[in-house]
Amino acid sequence: MKATDLLKEQHQEVDELFERLERMSQAGGNEIIALRDELVANLVAHAAIEEEIFYPESKEALGASPLIPTSYEEHALVHIMLQKLLSTEPGDETFHARLGVLKELVQHHVQEEEQQLFPKVEGAMGAELLEELGERLEARFTQVRQGNVKALLTQSVAKSMPAVTAGRRTRAAKPTARKAAAKRPPAKRASTQRAEPARGAQKGRRGAAATTGRKKAAETAPAKGGRATTARKPSRPAKTTRTGRKGGRSSSASAR
């Protein structure tokens, strides 16, 4: 089967799943969940084979074309709505609202591909190349359906919105960093403030000790001078007395 015919067939299967889900608004939850999961698996696998194989091959055949970048962006919107649909219970009032928005996105995307992109690709590629490409697409589609579709969907959403994801992490990390920075500086300032008064106190104590020493020295010096003066004054009369005595003795000796 040609690649474009295979993709058209998958478009039709997805459209039928939308119609069945819309008719089951009053059905049991388990049945709706099963159909929803099948719809999600088909759309994720279909987008995967287009992004991995069909779009690169189409770009090589057509060259620069605005249709291919637009198709990537439309896939990103579809992936976001698929993730919202998976997070909504069938009984919730938003379930069918999200299902309707998803259907509109898919139908618009399908219309652009089938009416604009596919005819150009078929004109640029030969029948043989389209057949070979169709086999590759079908094999990869089966492989994706058998794998973890929900994990692949999560990766696709993260890949299509890296700036938003990084921004949330940065904003979440900033408050923690601010709190840590706010806690650290006060500790350093406290240690500095404690050290400075201690040094000042030591200088004050040394200055006070030096002042006290000087005062004691000043008080001690006059005391010593007084003692010396008092000692000298009695010594002089003693000498005079001795001299008098000696003189007296000399006089008595001469008298003798």
XYZ file of C-alpha atoms in Angstrom, residues 3-4 7 46 48-60 68 72 113 117-118 121-122 125 130 133 136-137:
29
model
C 2.265 5.664 2.104
C -0.393 8.283 1.414
C -2.204 7.423 6.200
C -0.002 7.780 13.640
C 4.974 8.980 15.423
C 5.248 7.406 11.966
C 4.585 10.749 10.294
C 7.180 12.638 12.345
C 9.828 9.905 12.235
C 9.459 8.755 8.626
C 6.873 10.459 6.430
C 7.656 14.137 7.098
C 11.453 13.762 6.700
C 10.966 11.852 3.434
C 8.445 14.421 2.226
C 10.830 17.265 3.041
C 13.576 15.575 1.073
C 5.635 20.283 7.084
C 4.614 19.296 13.438
C -2.658 16.820 4.773
C 0.470 17.850 1.411
C -0.366 14.391 0.044
C 4.190 14.266 -2.124
C 2.594 11.881 -4.633
C 7.682 10.621 -5.357
C 5.571 5.399 -2.094
C 7.588 4.078 2.267
C 8.044 1.213 6.588
C 5.172 3.267 7.996
